[in-house]
Short mmCIF file of N, CA and C in Angstrom, two decimals:
data_model
loop_
_atom_site.label_atom_id
_atom_site.label_comp_id
_atom_site.label_asym_id
_atom_site.label_seq_id
_atom_site.Cartn_x
_atom_site.Cartn_y
_atom_site.Cartn_z
N MET A 24 -24.29 -28.79 -44.66
CA MET A 24 -24.07 -29.50 -43.41
C MET A 24 -24.84 -28.80 -42.31
N ALA A 25 -25.57 -29.56 -41.53
CA ALA A 25 -26.38 -29.00 -40.45
C ALA A 25 -25.51 -28.62 -39.26
N VAL A 26 -25.86 -27.54 -38.61
CA VAL A 26 -25.14 -27.08 -37.43
C VAL A 26 -25.76 -27.74 -36.21
N SER A 27 -24.90 -28.30 -35.38
CA SER A 27 -25.39 -28.96 -34.17
C SER A 27 -25.96 -27.92 -33.21
N ARG A 28 -27.11 -28.20 -32.65
CA ARG A 28 -27.75 -27.28 -31.72
C ARG A 28 -27.72 -27.82 -30.29
N SER A 29 -26.88 -28.82 -30.03
CA SER A 29 -26.78 -29.34 -28.67
C SER A 29 -26.18 -28.27 -27.77
N ARG A 30 -26.44 -28.36 -26.51
CA ARG A 30 -25.94 -27.38 -25.55
C ARG A 30 -24.42 -27.30 -25.60
N ALA A 31 -23.77 -28.47 -25.65
CA ALA A 31 -22.30 -28.50 -25.68
C ALA A 31 -21.77 -27.82 -26.94
N ALA A 32 -22.41 -28.05 -28.06
CA ALA A 32 -21.95 -27.44 -29.31
C ALA A 32 -22.13 -25.93 -29.29
N VAL A 33 -23.25 -25.48 -28.75
CA VAL A 33 -23.50 -24.04 -28.65
C VAL A 33 -22.45 -23.38 -27.76
N TYR A 34 -22.17 -23.99 -26.60
CA TYR A 34 -21.16 -23.44 -25.70
C TYR A 34 -19.77 -23.46 -26.32
N ALA A 35 -19.46 -24.51 -27.07
CA ALA A 35 -18.14 -24.61 -27.72
C ALA A 35 -17.97 -23.50 -28.75
N ARG A 36 -19.02 -23.24 -29.55
CA ARG A 36 -18.94 -22.16 -30.53
C ARG A 36 -18.81 -20.80 -29.85
N ARG A 37 -19.54 -20.60 -28.76
CA ARG A 37 -19.48 -19.34 -28.02
C ARG A 37 -18.07 -19.12 -27.46
N ARG A 38 -17.49 -20.16 -26.88
CA ARG A 38 -16.14 -20.07 -26.32
C ARG A 38 -15.12 -19.76 -27.42
N LYS A 39 -15.28 -20.42 -28.56
CA LYS A 39 -14.36 -20.19 -29.68
C LYS A 39 -14.41 -18.73 -30.14
N ARG A 40 -15.62 -18.16 -30.19
CA ARG A 40 -15.75 -16.75 -30.57
C ARG A 40 -15.08 -15.84 -29.54
N ARG A 41 -15.29 -16.12 -28.25
CA ARG A 41 -14.67 -15.31 -27.19
C ARG A 41 -13.15 -15.37 -27.27
N LEU A 42 -12.61 -16.57 -27.49
CA LEU A 42 -11.16 -16.71 -27.59
C LEU A 42 -10.60 -15.93 -28.78
N ALA A 43 -11.32 -15.91 -29.87
CA ALA A 43 -10.86 -15.21 -31.07
C ALA A 43 -10.92 -13.69 -30.91
N GLN A 44 -11.73 -13.19 -29.99
CA GLN A 44 -11.90 -11.75 -29.82
C GLN A 44 -10.77 -11.08 -29.06
N SER A 45 -9.96 -11.84 -28.34
CA SER A 45 -8.91 -11.20 -27.55
C SER A 45 -7.55 -11.85 -27.82
N THR A 46 -6.51 -11.14 -27.43
CA THR A 46 -5.15 -11.60 -27.63
C THR A 46 -4.71 -12.42 -26.43
N HIS A 47 -4.21 -13.59 -26.68
CA HIS A 47 -3.70 -14.47 -25.63
C HIS A 47 -2.20 -14.58 -25.84
N ASP A 48 -1.42 -14.18 -24.85
CA ASP A 48 0.02 -14.12 -25.07
C ASP A 48 0.83 -14.96 -24.09
N LEU A 49 0.27 -16.04 -23.59
CA LEU A 49 1.01 -16.94 -22.71
C LEU A 49 1.85 -17.87 -23.57
N SER A 50 3.16 -17.76 -23.45
CA SER A 50 4.05 -18.61 -24.24
C SER A 50 4.24 -19.96 -23.54
N ASP A 51 4.77 -20.92 -24.27
CA ASP A 51 5.06 -22.23 -23.68
C ASP A 51 6.09 -22.11 -22.57
N ALA A 52 7.08 -21.24 -22.75
CA ALA A 52 8.11 -21.04 -21.72
C ALA A 52 7.49 -20.46 -20.44
N GLN A 53 6.56 -19.53 -20.60
CA GLN A 53 5.88 -18.96 -19.42
C GLN A 53 5.03 -20.01 -18.72
N TRP A 54 4.34 -20.85 -19.48
CA TRP A 54 3.52 -21.91 -18.89
C TRP A 54 4.41 -22.89 -18.10
N GLU A 55 5.54 -23.27 -18.66
CA GLU A 55 6.46 -24.17 -17.95
C GLU A 55 6.99 -23.52 -16.68
N ALA A 56 7.29 -22.23 -16.74
CA ALA A 56 7.76 -21.51 -15.56
C ALA A 56 6.67 -21.46 -14.48
N LEU A 57 5.43 -21.24 -14.89
CA LEU A 57 4.32 -21.25 -13.93
C LEU A 57 4.19 -22.61 -13.26
N ARG A 58 4.24 -23.67 -14.05
CA ARG A 58 4.13 -25.02 -13.49
C ARG A 58 5.26 -25.31 -12.52
N THR A 59 6.46 -24.87 -12.87
CA THR A 59 7.63 -25.10 -12.01
C THR A 59 7.50 -24.34 -10.69
N GLU A 60 7.11 -23.09 -10.76
CA GLU A 60 7.00 -22.27 -9.55
C GLU A 60 5.88 -22.73 -8.62
N TRP A 61 4.75 -23.11 -9.17
CA TRP A 61 3.62 -23.55 -8.33
C TRP A 61 3.87 -24.94 -7.76
N ARG A 62 4.62 -25.78 -8.44
CA ARG A 62 4.90 -27.15 -7.99
C ARG A 62 3.65 -27.98 -7.72
N GLY A 63 2.61 -27.79 -8.50
CA GLY A 63 1.37 -28.54 -8.34
C GLY A 63 0.17 -27.64 -8.60
N CYS A 64 -0.99 -28.15 -8.25
CA CYS A 64 -2.23 -27.38 -8.44
C CYS A 64 -2.19 -26.11 -7.58
N ALA A 65 -2.48 -24.99 -8.18
CA ALA A 65 -2.47 -23.71 -7.47
C ALA A 65 -3.54 -23.65 -6.40
N TYR A 66 -4.60 -24.43 -6.54
CA TYR A 66 -5.72 -24.36 -5.61
C TYR A 66 -5.60 -25.38 -4.47
N CYS A 67 -5.44 -26.66 -4.81
CA CYS A 67 -5.43 -27.69 -3.77
C CYS A 67 -4.04 -28.21 -3.46
N GLY A 68 -3.05 -27.88 -4.30
CA GLY A 68 -1.67 -28.30 -4.05
C GLY A 68 -1.32 -29.68 -4.57
N ALA A 69 -2.26 -30.39 -5.19
CA ALA A 69 -1.98 -31.74 -5.69
C ALA A 69 -0.87 -31.70 -6.74
N SER A 70 0.13 -32.56 -6.55
CA SER A 70 1.25 -32.59 -7.50
C SER A 70 1.34 -33.93 -8.22
N ASP A 71 0.43 -34.82 -7.94
CA ASP A 71 0.48 -36.16 -8.53
C ASP A 71 -0.46 -36.32 -9.72
N ARG A 72 -1.05 -35.22 -10.19
CA ARG A 72 -2.01 -35.27 -11.30
C ARG A 72 -1.55 -34.35 -12.42
N PRO A 73 -2.00 -34.63 -13.64
CA PRO A 73 -1.68 -33.71 -14.75
C PRO A 73 -2.31 -32.34 -14.49
N LEU A 74 -1.62 -31.29 -14.89
CA LEU A 74 -2.10 -29.93 -14.65
C LEU A 74 -2.62 -29.31 -15.94
N GLN A 75 -3.64 -28.48 -15.78
CA GLN A 75 -4.26 -27.78 -16.90
C GLN A 75 -4.09 -26.28 -16.70
N ARG A 76 -4.17 -25.53 -17.77
CA ARG A 76 -4.13 -24.07 -17.68
C ARG A 76 -5.51 -23.59 -17.24
N ASP A 77 -5.57 -22.88 -16.12
CA ASP A 77 -6.84 -22.35 -15.66
C ASP A 77 -6.73 -20.84 -15.57
N CYS A 78 -7.70 -20.15 -16.14
CA CYS A 78 -7.75 -18.69 -16.06
C CYS A 78 -8.38 -18.30 -14.73
N VAL A 79 -7.66 -17.52 -13.93
CA VAL A 79 -8.19 -17.05 -12.65
C VAL A 79 -9.46 -16.25 -12.91
N GLN A 80 -9.38 -15.30 -13.82
CA GLN A 80 -10.59 -14.61 -14.28
C GLN A 80 -11.01 -15.34 -15.55
N PRO A 81 -12.14 -16.03 -15.51
CA PRO A 81 -12.56 -16.87 -16.64
C PRO A 81 -12.70 -16.09 -17.95
N ILE A 82 -12.49 -16.79 -19.04
CA ILE A 82 -12.63 -16.19 -20.36
C ILE A 82 -14.03 -15.64 -20.55
N SER A 83 -15.02 -16.34 -19.99
CA SER A 83 -16.41 -15.89 -20.14
C SER A 83 -16.67 -14.58 -19.40
N ARG A 84 -15.75 -14.20 -18.52
CA ARG A 84 -15.88 -12.94 -17.78
C ARG A 84 -14.81 -11.94 -18.18
N GLY A 85 -14.22 -12.14 -19.35
CA GLY A 85 -13.25 -11.18 -19.88
C GLY A 85 -11.80 -11.55 -19.64
N GLY A 86 -11.51 -12.71 -19.08
CA GLY A 86 -10.13 -13.13 -18.84
C GLY A 86 -9.45 -13.55 -20.12
N ARG A 87 -8.12 -13.67 -20.05
CA ARG A 87 -7.33 -14.08 -21.20
C ARG A 87 -6.24 -15.02 -20.72
N TYR A 88 -5.63 -15.75 -21.66
CA TYR A 88 -4.49 -16.59 -21.33
C TYR A 88 -3.25 -15.71 -21.32
N THR A 89 -2.93 -15.16 -20.15
CA THR A 89 -1.75 -14.32 -19.97
C THR A 89 -1.01 -14.78 -18.73
N LEU A 90 0.21 -14.33 -18.58
CA LEU A 90 1.03 -14.70 -17.43
C LEU A 90 0.36 -14.30 -16.12
N ASP A 91 -0.34 -13.16 -16.12
CA ASP A 91 -1.00 -12.69 -14.90
C ASP A 91 -2.26 -13.47 -14.55
N ASN A 92 -2.89 -14.08 -15.52
CA ASN A 92 -4.22 -14.64 -15.31
C ASN A 92 -4.28 -16.17 -15.30
N VAL A 93 -3.20 -16.84 -15.62
CA VAL A 93 -3.22 -18.30 -15.70
C VAL A 93 -2.48 -18.92 -14.53
N VAL A 94 -3.07 -19.97 -13.98
CA VAL A 94 -2.42 -20.78 -12.95
C VAL A 94 -2.59 -22.25 -13.32
N PRO A 95 -1.67 -23.11 -12.87
CA PRO A 95 -1.85 -24.54 -13.11
C PRO A 95 -2.89 -25.10 -12.14
N ALA A 96 -3.80 -25.91 -12.66
CA ALA A 96 -4.85 -26.50 -11.83
C ALA A 96 -5.04 -27.95 -12.21
N CYS A 97 -5.33 -28.78 -11.22
CA CYS A 97 -5.66 -30.18 -11.52
C CYS A 97 -7.03 -30.19 -12.19
N GLY A 98 -7.34 -31.26 -12.85
CA GLY A 98 -8.60 -31.37 -13.58
C GLY A 98 -9.81 -31.19 -12.68
N ALA A 99 -9.74 -31.74 -11.46
CA ALA A 99 -10.88 -31.64 -10.54
C ALA A 99 -11.14 -30.20 -10.14
N CYS A 100 -10.10 -29.46 -9.80
CA CYS A 100 -10.28 -28.05 -9.40
C CYS A 100 -10.73 -27.21 -10.58
N ASN A 101 -10.13 -27.43 -11.75
CA ASN A 101 -10.49 -26.66 -12.94
C ASN A 101 -11.95 -26.88 -13.30
N ALA A 102 -12.40 -28.13 -13.26
CA ALA A 102 -13.79 -28.42 -13.60
C ALA A 102 -14.74 -27.87 -12.54
N SER A 103 -14.35 -27.96 -11.27
CA SER A 103 -15.20 -27.49 -10.19
C SER A 103 -15.34 -25.97 -10.22
N LYS A 104 -14.23 -25.28 -10.51
CA LYS A 104 -14.26 -23.82 -10.55
C LYS A 104 -15.09 -23.32 -11.72
N SER A 105 -15.01 -24.02 -12.85
CA SER A 105 -15.78 -23.67 -14.03
C SER A 105 -15.53 -22.21 -14.38
N ASN A 106 -16.57 -21.38 -14.43
CA ASN A 106 -16.36 -19.96 -14.73
C ASN A 106 -16.70 -19.09 -13.52
N ASP A 107 -16.57 -19.67 -12.32
CA ASP A 107 -16.83 -18.92 -11.09
C ASP A 107 -15.71 -17.92 -10.81
N GLU A 108 -16.01 -16.92 -10.02
CA GLU A 108 -15.03 -15.96 -9.54
C GLU A 108 -14.16 -16.70 -8.52
N VAL A 109 -12.85 -16.57 -8.62
CA VAL A 109 -11.93 -17.42 -7.87
C VAL A 109 -12.08 -17.29 -6.35
N THR A 110 -12.23 -16.08 -5.82
CA THR A 110 -12.28 -15.94 -4.37
C THR A 110 -13.54 -16.56 -3.77
N SER A 111 -14.67 -16.39 -4.42
CA SER A 111 -15.89 -17.00 -3.88
C SER A 111 -15.82 -18.53 -4.02
N TRP A 112 -15.21 -19.02 -5.09
CA TRP A 112 -15.05 -20.46 -5.26
C TRP A 112 -14.14 -21.04 -4.18
N LEU A 113 -13.03 -20.35 -3.90
CA LEU A 113 -12.12 -20.82 -2.85
C LEU A 113 -12.82 -20.86 -1.49
N ARG A 114 -13.61 -19.85 -1.19
CA ARG A 114 -14.36 -19.84 0.08
C ARG A 114 -15.35 -20.99 0.13
N ARG A 115 -16.06 -21.19 -0.96
CA ARG A 115 -17.07 -22.25 -0.98
C ARG A 115 -16.43 -23.63 -0.80
N LYS A 116 -15.24 -23.83 -1.36
CA LYS A 116 -14.53 -25.11 -1.25
C LYS A 116 -13.72 -25.21 0.05
N LYS A 117 -13.76 -24.14 0.85
CA LYS A 117 -13.02 -24.07 2.11
C LYS A 117 -11.50 -24.24 1.91
N LEU A 118 -11.01 -23.60 0.85
CA LEU A 118 -9.58 -23.55 0.57
C LEU A 118 -9.05 -22.21 1.06
N ASP A 119 -7.76 -22.11 1.29
CA ASP A 119 -7.15 -20.91 1.86
C ASP A 119 -7.02 -19.81 0.80
N GLU A 120 -7.99 -18.92 0.79
CA GLU A 120 -8.05 -17.83 -0.19
C GLU A 120 -6.84 -16.91 -0.07
N ARG A 121 -6.51 -16.54 1.15
CA ARG A 121 -5.40 -15.61 1.38
C ARG A 121 -4.07 -16.19 0.89
N ALA A 122 -3.83 -17.45 1.23
CA ALA A 122 -2.58 -18.10 0.81
C ALA A 122 -2.48 -18.16 -0.71
N PHE A 123 -3.58 -18.47 -1.38
CA PHE A 123 -3.58 -18.51 -2.85
C PHE A 123 -3.26 -17.14 -3.43
N LEU A 124 -3.94 -16.10 -2.95
CA LEU A 124 -3.74 -14.77 -3.50
C LEU A 124 -2.32 -14.25 -3.26
N LEU A 125 -1.77 -14.51 -2.09
CA LEU A 125 -0.40 -14.09 -1.80
C LEU A 125 0.60 -14.84 -2.69
N ARG A 126 0.41 -16.13 -2.82
CA ARG A 126 1.31 -16.94 -3.64
C ARG A 126 1.19 -16.53 -5.12
N GLN A 127 -0.01 -16.27 -5.59
CA GLN A 127 -0.20 -15.84 -6.97
C GLN A 127 0.52 -14.52 -7.23
N HIS A 128 0.41 -13.59 -6.28
CA HIS A 128 1.09 -12.30 -6.43
C HIS A 128 2.61 -12.49 -6.42
N GLU A 129 3.10 -13.31 -5.51
CA GLU A 129 4.53 -13.56 -5.40
C GLU A 129 5.09 -14.18 -6.69
N ILE A 130 4.44 -15.21 -7.18
CA ILE A 130 4.89 -15.88 -8.39
C ILE A 130 4.74 -14.96 -9.60
N GLY A 131 3.62 -14.23 -9.68
CA GLY A 131 3.41 -13.31 -10.79
C GLY A 131 4.48 -12.24 -10.86
N THR A 132 4.84 -11.67 -9.72
CA THR A 132 5.88 -10.64 -9.67
C THR A 132 7.22 -11.21 -10.11
N LEU A 133 7.56 -12.40 -9.61
CA LEU A 133 8.82 -13.05 -9.96
C LEU A 133 8.90 -13.33 -11.46
N LEU A 134 7.83 -13.91 -12.01
CA LEU A 134 7.86 -14.28 -13.42
C LEU A 134 7.76 -13.08 -14.35
N LYS A 135 7.02 -12.05 -13.95
CA LYS A 135 6.97 -10.84 -14.78
C LYS A 135 8.37 -10.24 -14.92
N ALA A 136 9.08 -10.18 -13.79
CA ALA A 136 10.45 -9.64 -13.82
C ALA A 136 11.34 -10.52 -14.69
N ARG A 137 11.22 -11.83 -14.55
CA ARG A 137 12.06 -12.76 -15.32
C ARG A 137 11.79 -12.62 -16.82
N PHE A 138 10.53 -12.59 -17.21
CA PHE A 138 10.22 -12.56 -18.63
C PHE A 138 10.37 -11.17 -19.22
N THR A 139 10.28 -10.11 -18.43
CA THR A 139 10.55 -8.77 -18.93
C THR A 139 12.03 -8.64 -19.26
N VAL A 140 12.89 -9.17 -18.39
CA VAL A 140 14.34 -9.13 -18.62
C VAL A 140 14.68 -9.95 -19.86
N GLN A 141 14.06 -11.12 -20.04
CA GLN A 141 14.33 -11.95 -21.22
C GLN A 141 13.87 -11.25 -22.50
N ASP A 142 12.71 -10.59 -22.44
CA ASP A 142 12.20 -9.89 -23.62
C ASP A 142 13.12 -8.74 -24.01
N VAL A 143 13.64 -8.01 -23.02
CA VAL A 143 14.55 -6.89 -23.29
C VAL A 143 15.86 -7.43 -23.87
N ALA A 144 16.35 -8.57 -23.35
CA ALA A 144 17.59 -9.15 -23.85
C ALA A 144 17.45 -9.63 -25.29
N LEU A 145 16.25 -10.06 -25.68
CA LEU A 145 16.04 -10.53 -27.05
C LEU A 145 15.99 -9.39 -28.05
N ASP A 146 15.66 -8.18 -27.62
CA ASP A 146 15.54 -7.03 -28.54
C ASP A 146 16.85 -6.49 -28.97
#
């Protein structure tokens, strides 16, 4: 069977290799908690659209699917951000960088404490 050499196929294989190289430990319960706490897109605030898992630090730049690195994003923001660095992307889109970073820290701290307590209780 011939291997597709289209740009999309090459990028898909590269992404698959990157994902396989690192451990991703975001559970379904953590993802639901993130969606609940953010109450919409972490970047633009839209709550009327389906949300996707977006890595703040992109996988192509060493990011992973973890509680610290994932935020819910609408499809438009996720596609627009692509693999850009989040703060420069927020500035370019004229979104409130400071508000995002403060909210991300606040939610991250809350959820880390919640899931650390649950993990200890399960042991």
